[in-house]
CSV table of C-alpha atoms in Angstrom, one decimal:
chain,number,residue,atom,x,y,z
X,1187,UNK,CA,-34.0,48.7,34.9
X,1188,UNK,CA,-30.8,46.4,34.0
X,1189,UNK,CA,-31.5,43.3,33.8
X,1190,UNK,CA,-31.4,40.6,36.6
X,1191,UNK,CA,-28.9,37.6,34.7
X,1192,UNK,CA,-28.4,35.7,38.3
X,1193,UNK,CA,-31.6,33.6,37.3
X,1194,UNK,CA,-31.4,33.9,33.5
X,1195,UNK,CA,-30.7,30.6,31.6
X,1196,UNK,CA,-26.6,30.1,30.5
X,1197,UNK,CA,-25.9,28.9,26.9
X,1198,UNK,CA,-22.2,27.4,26.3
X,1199,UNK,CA,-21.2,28.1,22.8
X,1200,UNK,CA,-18.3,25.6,21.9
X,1201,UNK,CA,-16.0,27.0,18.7
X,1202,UNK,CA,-13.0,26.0,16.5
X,1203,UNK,CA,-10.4,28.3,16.2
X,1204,UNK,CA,-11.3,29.8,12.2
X,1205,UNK,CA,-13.6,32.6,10.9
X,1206,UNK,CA,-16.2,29.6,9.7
X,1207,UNK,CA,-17.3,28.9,12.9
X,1208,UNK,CA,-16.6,31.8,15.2
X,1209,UNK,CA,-18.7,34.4,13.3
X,1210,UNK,CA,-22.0,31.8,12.8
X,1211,UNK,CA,-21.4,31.1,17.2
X,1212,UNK,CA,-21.0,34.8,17.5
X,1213,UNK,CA,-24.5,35.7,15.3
X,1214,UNK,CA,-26.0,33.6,17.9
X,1215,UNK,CA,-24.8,34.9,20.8
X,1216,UNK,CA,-25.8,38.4,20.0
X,1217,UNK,CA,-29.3,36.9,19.8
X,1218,UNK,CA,-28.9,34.9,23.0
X,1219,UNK,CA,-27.8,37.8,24.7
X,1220,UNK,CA,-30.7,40.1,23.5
X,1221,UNK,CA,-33.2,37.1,24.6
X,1222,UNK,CA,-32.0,37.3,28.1
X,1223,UNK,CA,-29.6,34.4,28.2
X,1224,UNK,CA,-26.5,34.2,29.6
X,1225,UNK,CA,-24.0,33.4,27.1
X,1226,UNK,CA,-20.1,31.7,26.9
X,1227,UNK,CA,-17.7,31.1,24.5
X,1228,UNK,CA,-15.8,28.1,24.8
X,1229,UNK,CA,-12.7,27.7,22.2
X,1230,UNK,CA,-9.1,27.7,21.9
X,1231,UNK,CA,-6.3,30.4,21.7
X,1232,UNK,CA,-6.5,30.3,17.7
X,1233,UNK,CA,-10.5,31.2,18.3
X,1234,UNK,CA,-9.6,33.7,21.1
X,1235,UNK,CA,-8.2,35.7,18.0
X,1236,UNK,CA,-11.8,35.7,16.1
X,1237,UNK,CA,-14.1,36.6,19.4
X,1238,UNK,CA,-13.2,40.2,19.2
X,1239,UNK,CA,-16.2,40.9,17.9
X,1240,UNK,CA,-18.6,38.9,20.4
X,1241,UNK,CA,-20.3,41.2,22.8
X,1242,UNK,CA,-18.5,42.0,25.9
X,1243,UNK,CA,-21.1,40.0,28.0
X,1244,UNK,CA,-19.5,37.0,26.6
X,1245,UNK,CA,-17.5,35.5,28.8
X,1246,UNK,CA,-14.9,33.7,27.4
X,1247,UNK,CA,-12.8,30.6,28.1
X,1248,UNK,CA,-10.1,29.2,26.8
X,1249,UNK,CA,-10.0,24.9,26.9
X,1250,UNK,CA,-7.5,22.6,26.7
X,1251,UNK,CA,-7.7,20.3,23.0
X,1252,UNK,CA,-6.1,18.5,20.5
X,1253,UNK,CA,-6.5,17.0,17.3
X,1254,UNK,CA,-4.9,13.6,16.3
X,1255,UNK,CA,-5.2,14.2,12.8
X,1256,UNK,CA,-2.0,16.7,12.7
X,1257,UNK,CA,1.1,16.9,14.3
X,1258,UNK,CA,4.0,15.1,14.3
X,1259,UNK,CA,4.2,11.6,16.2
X,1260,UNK,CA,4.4,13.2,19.7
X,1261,UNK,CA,1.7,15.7,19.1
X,1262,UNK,CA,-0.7,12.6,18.0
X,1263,UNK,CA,0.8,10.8,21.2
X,1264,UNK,CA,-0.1,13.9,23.4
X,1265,UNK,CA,-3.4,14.7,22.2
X,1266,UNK,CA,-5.8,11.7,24.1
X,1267,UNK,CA,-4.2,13.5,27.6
X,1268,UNK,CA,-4.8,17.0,26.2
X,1269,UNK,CA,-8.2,16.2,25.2
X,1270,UNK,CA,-8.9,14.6,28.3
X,1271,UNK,CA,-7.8,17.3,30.5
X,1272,UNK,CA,-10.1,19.6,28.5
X,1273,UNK,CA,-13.0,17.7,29.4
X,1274,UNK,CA,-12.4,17.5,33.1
X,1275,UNK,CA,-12.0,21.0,33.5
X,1276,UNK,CA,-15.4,21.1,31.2
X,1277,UNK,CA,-17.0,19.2,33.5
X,1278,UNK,CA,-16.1,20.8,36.5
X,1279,UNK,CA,-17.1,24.4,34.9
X,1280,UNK,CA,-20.3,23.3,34.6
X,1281,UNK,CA,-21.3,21.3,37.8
X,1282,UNK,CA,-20.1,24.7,39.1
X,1283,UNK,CA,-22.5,26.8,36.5
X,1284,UNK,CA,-24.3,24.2,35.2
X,1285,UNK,CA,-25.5,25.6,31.4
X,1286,UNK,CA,-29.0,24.9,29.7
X,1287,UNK,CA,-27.5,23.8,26.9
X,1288,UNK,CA,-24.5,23.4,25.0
X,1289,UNK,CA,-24.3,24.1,21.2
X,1290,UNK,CA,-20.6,23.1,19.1
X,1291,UNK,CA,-20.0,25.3,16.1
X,1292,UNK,CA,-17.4,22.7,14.8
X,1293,UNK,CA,-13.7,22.2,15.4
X,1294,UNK,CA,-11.7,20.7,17.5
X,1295,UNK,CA,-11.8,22.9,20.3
X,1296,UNK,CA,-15.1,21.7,20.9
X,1297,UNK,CA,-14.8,18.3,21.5
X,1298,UNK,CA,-14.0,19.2,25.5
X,1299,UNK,CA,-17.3,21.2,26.1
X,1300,UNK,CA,-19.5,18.4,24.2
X,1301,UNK,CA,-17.5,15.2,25.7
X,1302,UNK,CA,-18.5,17.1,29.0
X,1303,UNK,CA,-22.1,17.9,28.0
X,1304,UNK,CA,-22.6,14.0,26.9
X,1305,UNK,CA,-21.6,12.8,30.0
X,1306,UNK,CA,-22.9,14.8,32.4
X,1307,UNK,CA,-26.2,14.4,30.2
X,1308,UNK,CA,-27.0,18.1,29.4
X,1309,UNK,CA,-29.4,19.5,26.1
X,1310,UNK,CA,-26.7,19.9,23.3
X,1311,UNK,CA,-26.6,20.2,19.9
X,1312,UNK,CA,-24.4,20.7,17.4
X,1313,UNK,CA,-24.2,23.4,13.4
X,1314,UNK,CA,-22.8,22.3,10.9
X,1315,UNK,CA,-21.6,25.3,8.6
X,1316,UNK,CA,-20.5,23.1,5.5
X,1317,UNK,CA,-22.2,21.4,2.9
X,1318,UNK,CA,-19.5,18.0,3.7
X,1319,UNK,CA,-19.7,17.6,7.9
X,1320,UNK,CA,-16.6,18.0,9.6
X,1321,UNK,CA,-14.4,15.6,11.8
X,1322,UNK,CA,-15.4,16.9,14.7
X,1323,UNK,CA,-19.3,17.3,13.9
X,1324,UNK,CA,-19.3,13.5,12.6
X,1325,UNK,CA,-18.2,12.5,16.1
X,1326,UNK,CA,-21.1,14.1,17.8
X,1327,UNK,CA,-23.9,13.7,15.2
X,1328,UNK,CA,-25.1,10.5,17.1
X,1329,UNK,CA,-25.1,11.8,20.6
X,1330,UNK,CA,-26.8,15.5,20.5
X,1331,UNK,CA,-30.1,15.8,20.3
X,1332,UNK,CA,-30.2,18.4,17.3
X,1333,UNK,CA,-28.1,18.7,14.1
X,1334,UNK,CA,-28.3,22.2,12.4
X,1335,UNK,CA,-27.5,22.6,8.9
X,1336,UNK,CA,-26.2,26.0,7.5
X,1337,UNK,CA,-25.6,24.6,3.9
X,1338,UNK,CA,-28.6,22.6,2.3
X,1339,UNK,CA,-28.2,19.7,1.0
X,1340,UNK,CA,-25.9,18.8,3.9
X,1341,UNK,CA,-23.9,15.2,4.1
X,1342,UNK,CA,-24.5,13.5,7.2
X,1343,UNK,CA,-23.3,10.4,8.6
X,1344,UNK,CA,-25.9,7.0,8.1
X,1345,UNK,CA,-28.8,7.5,10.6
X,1346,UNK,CA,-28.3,11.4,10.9
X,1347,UNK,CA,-31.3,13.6,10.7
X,1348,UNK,CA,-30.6,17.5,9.9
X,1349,UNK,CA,-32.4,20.3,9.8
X,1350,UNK,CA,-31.8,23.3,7.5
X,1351,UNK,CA,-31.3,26.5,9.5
X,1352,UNK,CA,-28.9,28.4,7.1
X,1353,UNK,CA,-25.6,30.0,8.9
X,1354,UNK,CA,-26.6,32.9,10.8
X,1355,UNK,CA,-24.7,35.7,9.8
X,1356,UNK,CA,-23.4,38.7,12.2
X,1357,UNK,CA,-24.9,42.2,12.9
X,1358,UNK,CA,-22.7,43.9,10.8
X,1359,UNK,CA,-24.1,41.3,7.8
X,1360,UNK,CA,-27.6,42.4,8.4
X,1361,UNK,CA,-27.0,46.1,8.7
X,1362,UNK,CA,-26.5,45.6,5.1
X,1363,UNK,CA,-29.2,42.3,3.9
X,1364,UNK,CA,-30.1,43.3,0.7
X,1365,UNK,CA,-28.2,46.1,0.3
X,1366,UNK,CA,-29.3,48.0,-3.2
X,1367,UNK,CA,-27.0,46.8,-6.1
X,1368,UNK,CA,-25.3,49.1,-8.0
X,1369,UNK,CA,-25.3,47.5,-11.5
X,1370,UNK,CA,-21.2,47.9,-13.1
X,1371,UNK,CA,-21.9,51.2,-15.4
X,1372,UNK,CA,-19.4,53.3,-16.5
X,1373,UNK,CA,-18.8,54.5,-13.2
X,1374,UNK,CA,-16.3,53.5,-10.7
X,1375,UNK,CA,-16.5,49.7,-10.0
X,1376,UNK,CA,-16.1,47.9,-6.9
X,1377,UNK,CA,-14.1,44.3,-6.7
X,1378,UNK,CA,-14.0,42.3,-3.5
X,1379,UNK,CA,-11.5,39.7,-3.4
X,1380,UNK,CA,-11.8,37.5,-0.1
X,1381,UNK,CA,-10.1,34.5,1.0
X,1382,UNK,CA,-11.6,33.5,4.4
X,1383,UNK,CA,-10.5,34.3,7.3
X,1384,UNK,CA,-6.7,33.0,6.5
X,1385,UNK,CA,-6.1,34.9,3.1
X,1386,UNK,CA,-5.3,32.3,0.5
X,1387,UNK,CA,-1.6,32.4,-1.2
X,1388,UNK,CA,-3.3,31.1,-4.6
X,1389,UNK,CA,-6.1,34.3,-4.8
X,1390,UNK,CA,-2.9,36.9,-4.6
X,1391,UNK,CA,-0.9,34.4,-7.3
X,1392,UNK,CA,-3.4,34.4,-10.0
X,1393,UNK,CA,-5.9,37.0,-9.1
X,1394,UNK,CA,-4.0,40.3,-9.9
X,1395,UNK,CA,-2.8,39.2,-12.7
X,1396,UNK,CA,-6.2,38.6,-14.0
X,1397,UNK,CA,-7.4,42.0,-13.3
X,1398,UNK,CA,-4.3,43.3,-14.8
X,1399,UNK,CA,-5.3,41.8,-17.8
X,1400,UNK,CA,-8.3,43.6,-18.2
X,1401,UNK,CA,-9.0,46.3,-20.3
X,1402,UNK,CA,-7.6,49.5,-19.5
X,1403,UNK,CA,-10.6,51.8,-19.5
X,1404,UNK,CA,-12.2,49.3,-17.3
X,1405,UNK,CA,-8.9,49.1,-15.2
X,1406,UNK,CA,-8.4,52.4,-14.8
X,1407,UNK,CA,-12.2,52.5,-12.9
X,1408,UNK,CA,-11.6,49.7,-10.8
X,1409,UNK,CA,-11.7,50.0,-7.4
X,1410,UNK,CA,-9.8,46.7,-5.4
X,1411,UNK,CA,-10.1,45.3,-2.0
X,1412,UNK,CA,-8.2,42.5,-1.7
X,1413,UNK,CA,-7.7,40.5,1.9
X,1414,UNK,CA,-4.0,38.8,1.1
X,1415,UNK,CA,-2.0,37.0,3.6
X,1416,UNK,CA,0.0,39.2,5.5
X,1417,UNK,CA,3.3,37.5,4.5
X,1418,UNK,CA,2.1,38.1,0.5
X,1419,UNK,CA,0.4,41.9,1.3
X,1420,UNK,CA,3.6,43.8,-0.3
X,1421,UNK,CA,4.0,41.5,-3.5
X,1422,UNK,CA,0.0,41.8,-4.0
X,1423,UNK,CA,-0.2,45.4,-3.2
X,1424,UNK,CA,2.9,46.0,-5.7
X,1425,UNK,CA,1.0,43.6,-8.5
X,1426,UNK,CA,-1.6,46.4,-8.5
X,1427,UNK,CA,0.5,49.6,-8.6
X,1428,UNK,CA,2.7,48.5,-11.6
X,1429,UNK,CA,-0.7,47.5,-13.4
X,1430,UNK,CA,-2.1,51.0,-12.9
X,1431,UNK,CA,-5.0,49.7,-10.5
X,1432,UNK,CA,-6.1,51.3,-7.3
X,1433,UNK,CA,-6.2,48.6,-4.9
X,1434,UNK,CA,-6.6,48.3,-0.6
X,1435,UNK,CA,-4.7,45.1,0.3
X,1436,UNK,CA,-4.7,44.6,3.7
X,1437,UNK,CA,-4.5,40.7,5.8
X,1438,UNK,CA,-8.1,41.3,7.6
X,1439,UNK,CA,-10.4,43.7,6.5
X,1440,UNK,CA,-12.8,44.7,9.5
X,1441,UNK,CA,-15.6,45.8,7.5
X,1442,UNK,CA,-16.4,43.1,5.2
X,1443,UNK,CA,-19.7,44.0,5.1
X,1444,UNK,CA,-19.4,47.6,3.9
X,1445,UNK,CA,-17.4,46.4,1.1
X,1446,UNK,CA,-19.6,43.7,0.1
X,1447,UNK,CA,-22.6,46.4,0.0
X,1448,UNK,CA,-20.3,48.3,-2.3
X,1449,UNK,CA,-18.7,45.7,-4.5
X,1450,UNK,CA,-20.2,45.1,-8.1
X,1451,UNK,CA,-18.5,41.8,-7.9
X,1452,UNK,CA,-16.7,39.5,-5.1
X,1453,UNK,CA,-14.0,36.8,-5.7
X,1454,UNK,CA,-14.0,34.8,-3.3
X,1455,UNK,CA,-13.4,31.2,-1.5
X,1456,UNK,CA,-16.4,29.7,-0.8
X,1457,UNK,CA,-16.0,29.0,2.6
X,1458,UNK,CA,-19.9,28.6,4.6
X,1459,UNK,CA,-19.4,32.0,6.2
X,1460,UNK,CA,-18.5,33.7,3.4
X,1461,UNK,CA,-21.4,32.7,1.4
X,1462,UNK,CA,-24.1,33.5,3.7
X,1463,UNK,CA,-22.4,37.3,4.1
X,1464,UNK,CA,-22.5,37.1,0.1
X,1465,UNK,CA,-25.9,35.8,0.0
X,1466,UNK,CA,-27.9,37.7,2.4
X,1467,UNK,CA,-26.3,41.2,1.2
X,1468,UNK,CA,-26.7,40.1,-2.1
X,1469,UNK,CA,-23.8,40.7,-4.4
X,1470,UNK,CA,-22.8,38.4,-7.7
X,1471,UNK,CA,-19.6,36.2,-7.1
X,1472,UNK,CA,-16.9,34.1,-8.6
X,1473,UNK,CA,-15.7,31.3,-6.0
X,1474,UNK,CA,-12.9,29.4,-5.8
X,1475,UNK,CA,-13.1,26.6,-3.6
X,1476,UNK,CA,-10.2,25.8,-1.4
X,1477,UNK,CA,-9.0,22.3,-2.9
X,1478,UNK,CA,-7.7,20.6,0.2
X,1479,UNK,CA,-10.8,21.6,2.4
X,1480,UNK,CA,-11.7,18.4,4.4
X,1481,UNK,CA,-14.2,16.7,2.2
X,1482,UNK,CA,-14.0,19.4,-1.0
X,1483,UNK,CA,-16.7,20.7,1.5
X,1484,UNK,CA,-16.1,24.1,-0.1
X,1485,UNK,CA,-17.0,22.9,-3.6
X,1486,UNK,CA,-20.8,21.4,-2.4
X,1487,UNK,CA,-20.9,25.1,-0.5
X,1488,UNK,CA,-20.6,26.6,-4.1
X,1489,UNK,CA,-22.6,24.5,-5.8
X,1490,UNK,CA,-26.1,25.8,-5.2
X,1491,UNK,CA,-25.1,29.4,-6.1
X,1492,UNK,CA,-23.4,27.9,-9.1
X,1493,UNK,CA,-27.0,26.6,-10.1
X,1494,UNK,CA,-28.9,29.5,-8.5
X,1495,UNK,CA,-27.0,31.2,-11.6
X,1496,UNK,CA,-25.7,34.0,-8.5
X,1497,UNK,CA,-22.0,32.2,-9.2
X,1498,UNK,CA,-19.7,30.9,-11.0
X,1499,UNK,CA,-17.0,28.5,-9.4
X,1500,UNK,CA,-13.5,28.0,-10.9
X,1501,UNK,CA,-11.7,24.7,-9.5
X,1502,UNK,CA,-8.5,25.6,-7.9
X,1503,UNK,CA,-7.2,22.8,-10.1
X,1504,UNK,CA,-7.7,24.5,-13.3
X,1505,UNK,CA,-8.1,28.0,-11.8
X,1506,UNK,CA,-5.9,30.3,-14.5
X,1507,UNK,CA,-5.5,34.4,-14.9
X,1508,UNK,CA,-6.9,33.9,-18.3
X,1509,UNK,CA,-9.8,32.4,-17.8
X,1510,UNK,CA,-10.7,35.0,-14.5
X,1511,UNK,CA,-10.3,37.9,-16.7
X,1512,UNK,CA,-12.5,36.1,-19.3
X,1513,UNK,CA,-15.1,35.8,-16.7
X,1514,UNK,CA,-14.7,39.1,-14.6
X,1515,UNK,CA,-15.0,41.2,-17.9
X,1516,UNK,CA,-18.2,39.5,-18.6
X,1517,UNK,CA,-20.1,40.4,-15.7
X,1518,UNK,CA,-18.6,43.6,-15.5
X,1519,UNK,CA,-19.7,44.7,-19.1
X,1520,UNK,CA,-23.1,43.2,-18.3
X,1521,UNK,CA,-25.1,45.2,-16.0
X,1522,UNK,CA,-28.4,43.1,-16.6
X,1523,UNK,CA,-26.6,39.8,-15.7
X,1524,UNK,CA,-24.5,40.9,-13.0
X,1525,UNK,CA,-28.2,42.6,-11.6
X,1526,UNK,CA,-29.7,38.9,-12.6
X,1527,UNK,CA,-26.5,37.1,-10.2
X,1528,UNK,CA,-27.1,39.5,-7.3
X,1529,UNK,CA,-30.5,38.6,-7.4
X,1530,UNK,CA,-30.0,35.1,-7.3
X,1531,UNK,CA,-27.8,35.0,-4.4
X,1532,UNK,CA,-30.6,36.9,-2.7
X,1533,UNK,CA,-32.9,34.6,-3.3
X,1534,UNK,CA,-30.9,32.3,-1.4
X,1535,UNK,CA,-30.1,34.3,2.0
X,1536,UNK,CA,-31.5,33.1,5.3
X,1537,UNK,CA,-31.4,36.6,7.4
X,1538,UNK,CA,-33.4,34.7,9.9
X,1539,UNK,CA,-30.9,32.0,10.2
X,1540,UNK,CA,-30.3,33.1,14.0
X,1541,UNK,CA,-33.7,33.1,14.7
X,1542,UNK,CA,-34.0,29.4,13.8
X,1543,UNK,CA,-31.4,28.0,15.4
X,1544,UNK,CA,-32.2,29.6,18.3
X,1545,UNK,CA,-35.9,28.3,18.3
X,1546,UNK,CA,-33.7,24.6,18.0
X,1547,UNK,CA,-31.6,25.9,21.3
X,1548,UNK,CA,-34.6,26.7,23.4
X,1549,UNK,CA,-36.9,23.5,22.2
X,1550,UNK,CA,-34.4,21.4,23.4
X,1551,UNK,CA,-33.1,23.6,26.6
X,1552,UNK,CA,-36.6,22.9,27.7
């Protein structure tokens, strides 16, 4: 018999409008959903465009927020009033379908849904996907009644108290948690290059012209995925044709996780997101943290794969084609280290991630 969801218990998922916090909101709302909640996604237009993939039984909403820390002087003059019209229209969504919590993924969007959670004194809590908190995160940290960490060690404001969950991953990610690896042979080889959920200008500048570099038996047995921009997709695309490589550039890829299960290596950013996908399928990376992320949050989210040995980071500051094909050929023509990485970036994987932040959303919905 279907089942009866006028009585069952409503979660409000608050999200920003990037890949980094949508996907970890949508992991658990699949597992809200399949534990008989009721589940909706609060979040901008910018997130509207990452919730495709969130169960239809989602109901989504889009809020009214700012931020004053862009914009030009009328958008920071404007924001306070946007904000504030956001959390009126929270509140009055909720004393009409009053939710049993409220959980913020991060991001400005969800400062309306929390504001209206605080005051109208409802359970909330808030994930953190980053190893460095976020604006948003920081504001809340002293008035929810959880704090979630994906990334572990996790910097908090003074007085915070976190607990690790990991970053729950989708269901497409654990389709494929720990996928077999292939070890590079002499076979074809798989190369993932990802940028987040943006594409990054500086992976399709330097990254093609590392590969083209590489040897040419090796080059002529690659096999590329490469997520570009879409405004650099033909430049990155003709990069790899004149250099004789086969190569699938395209601005989103859809099936990140099929390719990560296939890949002998991934280059990648290191956003949170990214790393859990890489972790709990299991695949050997080099990362390239995004310099201007708030904090160099994406540099502390590289660093324990770095000492796991399941990475190697290259600092966008000094990030140069020569020293990428150095590095790419050497785990490519080593089949026991590049086994030896993909381990270790197992070993790291919380599958269960999910799991444990929902155990935190139904402790405190109690």
């Amino acid at each position: 018999m279907p089942r009866d969801t006028r009585t069952a218990p409503l979660a409000l998922i608050a999200a920003g409008g990037t890949g980094g916090h949508m996907f970890p909101a949508q992991a658990l709302a699949e597992l809200l959903l399949a534990e008989g909640w009721r589940v909706k996604l609060s979040t901008d237009d910018r997130g509207a465009r990452y919730a495709g993939g969130f169960p239809d039984a989602v109901e989504r909403s889009i809020v009214r927020s700012a931020t004053t820390a862009r914009g030009g002087i009328l958008g920071k003059l404007t924001a306070p009033m946007k904000i504030g019209a956001g959390v009126l229209s929270a509140r009055a969504a909720f004393r009409r379908d009053r939710p049993g919590v409220v959980i913020g993924f991060g991001g400005y969007p969800t400062i309306p849904a929390l504001s209206a959670a605080v005051t109208l004194g409802l359970p909330r809590m808030i994930h953190e996907q980053n190893g460095v908190m976020g604006r948003v995160n920081r504001l809340f940290a002293g008035r929810v009644q959880r704090i979630a960490c994906g990334t572990w060690p996790t910097d908090l404001p003074g007085g915070a108290t976190g607990i690790h969950t990991g970053n729950p991953v989708r269901q497409a990610v654990l389709d494929h948690a720990a996928a077999p690896y292939a070890p590079p042979g002499d076979g074809v080889l798989h190369l993932l290059v990802i940028g987040g959920s943006q594409g990054a200008r500086v992976l399709s500048d330097v990254v093609p012209a590392a590969i083209a570099a590489l040897p040419g038996d090796m080059r002529a047995r690659l096999r590329v995925s490469h997520q570009a921009r879409a405004e650099d997709v033909a430049r990155v695309t003709a990069a790899y044709a004149d250099a004789g490589i086969a190569a699938d550039v395209q601005p989103f890829f859809t099936d990140v996780p099929e390719r990560l299960a296939q890949a002998q290596l991934v280059v990648s950013r290191s956003g949170a997101s990214s790393l859990a996908d890489i972790t709990v399928i299991g695949r050997p990376a080099i990362l390239i943290p995004f310099a201007a992320a708030t904090g160099d949050h994406q540099t502390a989210n590289a660093q324990a794969l770095a000492e796991a040995g399941a990475a190697l980071i290259h600092p966008e500051s000094v990030l140069d084609a020569p020293g990428l094909t150095r590095d790419i050929r050497a785990i490519l023509n080593d089949p026991a280290r590049a086994a030896q990485m993909a381990g270790a970036a197992l070993s790291l994987a919380r599958p269960d991630a999910a799991r444990r932040l929902y155990d935190l959303v139904t402790e405190i919905a109690r």
